[in-house]
JSON list of C-alpha atoms and ligand atoms in Angstrom, two decimals:
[
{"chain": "A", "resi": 84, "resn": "UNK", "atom": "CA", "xyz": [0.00, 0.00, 0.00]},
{"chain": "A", "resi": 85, "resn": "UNK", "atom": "CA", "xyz": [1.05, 3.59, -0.22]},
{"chain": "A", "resi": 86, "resn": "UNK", "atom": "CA", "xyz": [3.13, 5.66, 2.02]},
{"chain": "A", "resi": 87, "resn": "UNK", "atom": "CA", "xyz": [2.12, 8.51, 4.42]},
{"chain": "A", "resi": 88, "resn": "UNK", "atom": "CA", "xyz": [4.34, 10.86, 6.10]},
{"chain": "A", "resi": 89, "resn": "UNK", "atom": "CA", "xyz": [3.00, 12.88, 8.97]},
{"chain": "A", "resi": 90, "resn": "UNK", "atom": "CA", "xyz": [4.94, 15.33, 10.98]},
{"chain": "A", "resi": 91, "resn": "UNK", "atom": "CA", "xyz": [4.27, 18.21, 13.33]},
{"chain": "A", "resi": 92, "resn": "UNK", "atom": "CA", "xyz": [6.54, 20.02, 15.46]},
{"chain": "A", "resi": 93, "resn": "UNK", "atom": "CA", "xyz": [7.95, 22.01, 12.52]},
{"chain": "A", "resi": 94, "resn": "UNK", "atom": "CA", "xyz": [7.55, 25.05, 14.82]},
{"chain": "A", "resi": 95, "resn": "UNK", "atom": "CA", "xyz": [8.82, 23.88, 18.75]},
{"chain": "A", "resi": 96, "resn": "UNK", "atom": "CA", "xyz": [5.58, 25.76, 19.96]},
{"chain": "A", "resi": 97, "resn": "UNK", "atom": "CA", "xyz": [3.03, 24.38, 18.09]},
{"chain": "A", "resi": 98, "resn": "UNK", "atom": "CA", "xyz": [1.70, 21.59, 20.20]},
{"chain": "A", "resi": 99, "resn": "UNK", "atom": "CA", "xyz": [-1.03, 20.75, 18.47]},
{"chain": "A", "resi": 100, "resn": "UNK", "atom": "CA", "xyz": [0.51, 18.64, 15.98]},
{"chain": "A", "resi": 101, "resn": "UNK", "atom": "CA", "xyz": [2.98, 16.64, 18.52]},
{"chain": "A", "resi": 102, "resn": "UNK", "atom": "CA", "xyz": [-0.50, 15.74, 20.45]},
{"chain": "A", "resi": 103, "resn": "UNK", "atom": "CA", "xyz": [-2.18, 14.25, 17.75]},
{"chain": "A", "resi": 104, "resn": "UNK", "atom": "CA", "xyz": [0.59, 12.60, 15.92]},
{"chain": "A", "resi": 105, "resn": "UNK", "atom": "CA", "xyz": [2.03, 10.86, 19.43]},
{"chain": "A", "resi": 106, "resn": "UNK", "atom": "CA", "xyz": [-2.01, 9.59, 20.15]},
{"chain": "A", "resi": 107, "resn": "UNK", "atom": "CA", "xyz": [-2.06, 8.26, 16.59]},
{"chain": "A", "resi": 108, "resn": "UNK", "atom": "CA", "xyz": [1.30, 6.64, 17.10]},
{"chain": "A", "resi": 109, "resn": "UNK", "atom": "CA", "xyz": [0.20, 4.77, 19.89]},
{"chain": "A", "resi": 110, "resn": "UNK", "atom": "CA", "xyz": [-3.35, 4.37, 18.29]},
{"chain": "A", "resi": 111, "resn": "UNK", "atom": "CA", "xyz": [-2.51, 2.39, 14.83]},
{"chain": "A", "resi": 112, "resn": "UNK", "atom": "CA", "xyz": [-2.66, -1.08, 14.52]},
{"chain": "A", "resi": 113, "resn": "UNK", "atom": "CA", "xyz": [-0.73, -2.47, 11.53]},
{"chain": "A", "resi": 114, "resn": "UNK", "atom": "CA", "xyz": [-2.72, -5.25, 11.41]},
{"chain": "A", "resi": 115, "resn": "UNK", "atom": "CA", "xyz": [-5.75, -3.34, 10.38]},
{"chain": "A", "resi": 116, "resn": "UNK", "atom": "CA", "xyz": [-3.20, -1.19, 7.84]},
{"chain": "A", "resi": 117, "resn": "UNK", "atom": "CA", "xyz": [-2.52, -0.91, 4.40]},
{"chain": "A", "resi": 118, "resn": "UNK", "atom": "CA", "xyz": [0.87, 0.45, 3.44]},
{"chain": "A", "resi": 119, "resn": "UNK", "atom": "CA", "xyz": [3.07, 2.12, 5.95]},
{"chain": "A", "resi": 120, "resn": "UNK", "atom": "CA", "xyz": [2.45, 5.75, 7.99]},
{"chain": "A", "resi": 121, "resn": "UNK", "atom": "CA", "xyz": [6.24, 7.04, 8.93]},
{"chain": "A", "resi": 122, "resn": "UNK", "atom": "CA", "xyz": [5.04, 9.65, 12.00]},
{"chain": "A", "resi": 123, "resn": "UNK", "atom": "CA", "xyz": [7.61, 12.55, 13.06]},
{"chain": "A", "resi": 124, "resn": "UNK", "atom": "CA", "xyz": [5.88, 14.29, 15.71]},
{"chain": "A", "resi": 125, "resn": "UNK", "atom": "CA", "xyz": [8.95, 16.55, 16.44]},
{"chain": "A", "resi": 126, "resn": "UNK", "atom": "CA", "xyz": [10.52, 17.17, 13.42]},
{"chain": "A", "resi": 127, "resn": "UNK", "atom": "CA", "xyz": [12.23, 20.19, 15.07]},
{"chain": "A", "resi": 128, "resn": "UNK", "atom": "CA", "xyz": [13.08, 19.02, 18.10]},
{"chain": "A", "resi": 129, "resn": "UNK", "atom": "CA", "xyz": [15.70, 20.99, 19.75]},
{"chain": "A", "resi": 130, "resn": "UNK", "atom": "CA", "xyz": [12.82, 23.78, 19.56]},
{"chain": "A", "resi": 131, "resn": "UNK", "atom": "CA", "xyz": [10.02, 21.45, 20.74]},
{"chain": "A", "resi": 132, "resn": "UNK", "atom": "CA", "xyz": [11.76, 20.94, 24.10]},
{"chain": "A", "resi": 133, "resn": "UNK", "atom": "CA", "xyz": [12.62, 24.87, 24.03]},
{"chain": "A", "resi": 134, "resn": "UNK", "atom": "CA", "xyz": [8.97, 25.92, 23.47]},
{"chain": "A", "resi": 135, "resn": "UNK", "atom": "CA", "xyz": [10.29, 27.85, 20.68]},
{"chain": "A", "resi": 136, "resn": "UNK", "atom": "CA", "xyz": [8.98, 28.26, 17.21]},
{"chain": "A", "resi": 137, "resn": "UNK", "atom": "CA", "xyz": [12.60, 28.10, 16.14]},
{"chain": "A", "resi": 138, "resn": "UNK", "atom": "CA", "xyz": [15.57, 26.20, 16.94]},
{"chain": "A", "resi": 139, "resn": "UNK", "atom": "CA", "xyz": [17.78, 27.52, 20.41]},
{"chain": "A", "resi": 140, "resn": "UNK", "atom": "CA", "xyz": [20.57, 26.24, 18.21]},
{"chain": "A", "resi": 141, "resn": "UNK", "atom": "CA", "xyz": [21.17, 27.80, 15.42]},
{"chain": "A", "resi": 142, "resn": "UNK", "atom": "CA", "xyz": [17.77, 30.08, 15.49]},
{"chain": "A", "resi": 143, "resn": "UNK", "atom": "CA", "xyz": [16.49, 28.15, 12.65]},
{"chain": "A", "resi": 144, "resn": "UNK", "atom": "CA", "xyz": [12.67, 28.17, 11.26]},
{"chain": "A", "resi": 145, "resn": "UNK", "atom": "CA", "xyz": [12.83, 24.49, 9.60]},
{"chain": "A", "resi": 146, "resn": "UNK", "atom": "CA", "xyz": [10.02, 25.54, 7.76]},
{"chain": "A", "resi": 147, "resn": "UNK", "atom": "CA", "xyz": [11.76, 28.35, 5.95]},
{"chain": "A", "resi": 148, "resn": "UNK", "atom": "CA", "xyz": [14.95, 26.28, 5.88]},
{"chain": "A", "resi": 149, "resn": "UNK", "atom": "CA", "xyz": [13.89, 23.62, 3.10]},
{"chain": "A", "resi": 150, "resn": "UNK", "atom": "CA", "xyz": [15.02, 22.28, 0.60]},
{"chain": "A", "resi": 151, "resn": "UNK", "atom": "CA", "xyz": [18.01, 22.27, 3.61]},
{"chain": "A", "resi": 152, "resn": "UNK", "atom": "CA", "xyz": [21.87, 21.41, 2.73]},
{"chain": "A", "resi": 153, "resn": "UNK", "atom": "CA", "xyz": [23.59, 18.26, 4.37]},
{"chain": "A", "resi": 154, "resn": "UNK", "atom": "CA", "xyz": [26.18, 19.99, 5.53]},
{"chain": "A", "resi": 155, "resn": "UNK", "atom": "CA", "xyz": [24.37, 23.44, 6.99]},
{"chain": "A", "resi": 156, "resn": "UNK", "atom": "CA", "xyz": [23.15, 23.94, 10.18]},
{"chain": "A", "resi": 157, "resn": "UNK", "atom": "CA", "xyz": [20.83, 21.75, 12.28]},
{"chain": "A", "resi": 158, "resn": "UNK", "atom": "CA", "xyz": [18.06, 22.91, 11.32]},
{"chain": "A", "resi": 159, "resn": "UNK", "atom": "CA", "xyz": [19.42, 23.24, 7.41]},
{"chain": "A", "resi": 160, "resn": "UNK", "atom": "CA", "xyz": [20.58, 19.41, 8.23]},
{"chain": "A", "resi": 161, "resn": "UNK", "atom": "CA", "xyz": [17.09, 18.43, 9.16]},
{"chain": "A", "resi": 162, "resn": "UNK", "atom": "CA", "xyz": [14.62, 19.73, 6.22]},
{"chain": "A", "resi": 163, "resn": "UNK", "atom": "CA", "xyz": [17.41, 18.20, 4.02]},
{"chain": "A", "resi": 164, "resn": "UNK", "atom": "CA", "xyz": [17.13, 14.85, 5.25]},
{"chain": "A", "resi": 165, "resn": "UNK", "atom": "CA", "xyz": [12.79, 15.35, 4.98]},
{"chain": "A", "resi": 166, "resn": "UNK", "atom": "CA", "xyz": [13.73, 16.47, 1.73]},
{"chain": "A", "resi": 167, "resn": "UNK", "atom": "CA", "xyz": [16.52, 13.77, 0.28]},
{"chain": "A", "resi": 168, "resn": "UNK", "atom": "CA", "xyz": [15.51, 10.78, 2.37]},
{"chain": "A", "resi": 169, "resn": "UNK", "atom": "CA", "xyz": [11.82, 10.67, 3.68]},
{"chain": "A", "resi": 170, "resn": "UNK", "atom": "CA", "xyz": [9.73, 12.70, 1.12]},
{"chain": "A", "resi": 171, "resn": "UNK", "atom": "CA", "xyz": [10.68, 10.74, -1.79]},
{"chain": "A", "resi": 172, "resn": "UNK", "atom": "CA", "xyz": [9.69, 7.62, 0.05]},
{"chain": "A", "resi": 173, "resn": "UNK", "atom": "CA", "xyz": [6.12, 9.09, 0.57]},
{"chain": "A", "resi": 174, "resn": "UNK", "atom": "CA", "xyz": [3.09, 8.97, -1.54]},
{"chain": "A", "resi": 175, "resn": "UNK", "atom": "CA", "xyz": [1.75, 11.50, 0.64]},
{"chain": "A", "resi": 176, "resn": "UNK", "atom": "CA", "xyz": [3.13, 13.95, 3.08]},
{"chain": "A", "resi": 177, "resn": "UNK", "atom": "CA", "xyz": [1.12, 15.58, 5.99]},
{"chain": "A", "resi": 178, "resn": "UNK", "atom": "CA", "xyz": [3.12, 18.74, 7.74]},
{"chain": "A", "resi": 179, "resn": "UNK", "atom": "CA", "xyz": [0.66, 20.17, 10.84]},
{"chain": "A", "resi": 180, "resn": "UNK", "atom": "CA", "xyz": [1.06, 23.55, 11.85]},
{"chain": "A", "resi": 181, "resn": "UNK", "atom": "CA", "xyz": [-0.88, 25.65, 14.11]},
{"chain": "A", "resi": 182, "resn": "UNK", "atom": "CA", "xyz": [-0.76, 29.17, 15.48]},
{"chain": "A", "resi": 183, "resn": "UNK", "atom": "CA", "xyz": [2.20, 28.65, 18.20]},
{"chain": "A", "resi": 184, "resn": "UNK", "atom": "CA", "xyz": [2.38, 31.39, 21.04]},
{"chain": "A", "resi": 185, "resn": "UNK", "atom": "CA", "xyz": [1.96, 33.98, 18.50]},
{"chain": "A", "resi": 186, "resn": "UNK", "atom": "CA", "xyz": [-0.98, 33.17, 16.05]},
{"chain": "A", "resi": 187, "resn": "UNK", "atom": "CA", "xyz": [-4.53, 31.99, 16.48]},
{"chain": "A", "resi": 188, "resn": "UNK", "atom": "CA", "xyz": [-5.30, 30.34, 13.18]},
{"chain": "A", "resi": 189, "resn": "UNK", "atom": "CA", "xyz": [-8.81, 28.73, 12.28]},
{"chain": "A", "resi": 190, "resn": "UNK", "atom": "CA", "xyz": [-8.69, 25.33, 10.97]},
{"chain": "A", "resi": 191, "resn": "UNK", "atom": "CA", "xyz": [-7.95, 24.66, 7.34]},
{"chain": "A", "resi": 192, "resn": "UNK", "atom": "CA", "xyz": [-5.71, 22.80, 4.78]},
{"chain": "A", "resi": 193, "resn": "UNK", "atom": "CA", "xyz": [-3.63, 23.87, 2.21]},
{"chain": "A", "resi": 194, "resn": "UNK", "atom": "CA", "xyz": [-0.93, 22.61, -0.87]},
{"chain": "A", "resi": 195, "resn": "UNK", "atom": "CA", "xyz": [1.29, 24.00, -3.09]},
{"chain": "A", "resi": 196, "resn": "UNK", "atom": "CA", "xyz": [1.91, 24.15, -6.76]},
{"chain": "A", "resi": 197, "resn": "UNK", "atom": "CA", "xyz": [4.07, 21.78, -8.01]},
{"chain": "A", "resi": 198, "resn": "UNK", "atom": "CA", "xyz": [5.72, 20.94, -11.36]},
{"chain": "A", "resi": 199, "resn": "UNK", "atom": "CA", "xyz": [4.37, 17.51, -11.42]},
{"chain": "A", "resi": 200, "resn": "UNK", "atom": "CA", "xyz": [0.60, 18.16, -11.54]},
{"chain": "A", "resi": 201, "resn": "UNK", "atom": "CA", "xyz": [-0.77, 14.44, -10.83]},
{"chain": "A", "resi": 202, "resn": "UNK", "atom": "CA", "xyz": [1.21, 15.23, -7.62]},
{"chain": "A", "resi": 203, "resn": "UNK", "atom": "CA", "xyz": [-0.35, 18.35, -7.02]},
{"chain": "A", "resi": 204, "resn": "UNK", "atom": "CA", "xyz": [-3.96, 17.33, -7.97]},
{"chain": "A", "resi": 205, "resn": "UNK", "atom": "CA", "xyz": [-3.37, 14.51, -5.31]},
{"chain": "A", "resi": 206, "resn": "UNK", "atom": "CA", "xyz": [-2.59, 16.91, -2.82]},
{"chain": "A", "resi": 207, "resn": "UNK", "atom": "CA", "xyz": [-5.47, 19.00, -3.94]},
{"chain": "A", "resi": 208, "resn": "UNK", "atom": "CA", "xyz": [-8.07, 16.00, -2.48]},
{"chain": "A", "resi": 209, "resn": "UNK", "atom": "CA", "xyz": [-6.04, 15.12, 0.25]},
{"chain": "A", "resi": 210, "resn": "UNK", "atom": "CA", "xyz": [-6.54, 18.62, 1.36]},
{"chain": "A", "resi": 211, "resn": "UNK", "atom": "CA", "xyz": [-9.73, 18.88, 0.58]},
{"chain": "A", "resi": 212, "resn": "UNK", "atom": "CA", "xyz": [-10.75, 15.65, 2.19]},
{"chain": "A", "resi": 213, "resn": "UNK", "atom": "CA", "xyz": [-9.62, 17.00, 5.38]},
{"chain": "A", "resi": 214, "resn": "UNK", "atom": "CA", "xyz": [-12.24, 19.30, 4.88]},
{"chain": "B", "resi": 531, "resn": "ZN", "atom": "ZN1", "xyz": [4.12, 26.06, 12.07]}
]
């Protein structure tokens, strides 16, 4: 079956995400599973235990840091391996933000526009089945 990648804790203060991901972790059953679900719930983790939308590193916002460089900073080191090593495994990939200590952000879904456009259209009704 296909592969889903779900992450959260792009931004160290945005809970949300980590909550949900580390219920569904312990939640799944792969015998009642199709395909495989890799589940990052921290993906920036030095942040995560800072409370800190960025990284107490290297001040780092992974999500501004992608496509990343192997041989950058921490947080540069981490959106390159999402980006060389666990996106292309994934059929689809599932990155949940919310509003952190600064934002209050109603629910909604989103994509981008991508060169391949099968890929995008999938992400297109992923997003929109999430409603
Ligand atoms: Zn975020």
């Amino acid at each position: 079956g296909p592969t889903a990648l779900l992450s959260g804790g792009n931004h160290g203060d945005e809970y949300e995400g980590i909550t949900a991901l580390l219920k569904l972790a312990n939640r799944l059953q792969p015998e009642e599973m199709r395909g495989r679900v890799i589940i990052v719930p921290m993906l920036n983790h030095p942040a995560v235990l800072n409370g800190t939308r960025t990284s107490p590193l290297d001040g780092g916002n992974l999500n501004r840091a992608f496509p990343g460089h192997p041989a950058g900073t921490l947080t540069e080191k981490i959106a390159d391996y999402l980006t060389r090593y666990l996106v292309p495994l994934c059929d689809l990939a599932l990155d949940i933000h919310s509003g952190g200590r600064t934002l209050d952000l109603l629910p909604f879904a989103a994509t981008h526009r991508m060169s391949d456009r099968g890929f995008e259209a999938r992400c297109l009704a992923a997003a929109t089945a999430f409603g």
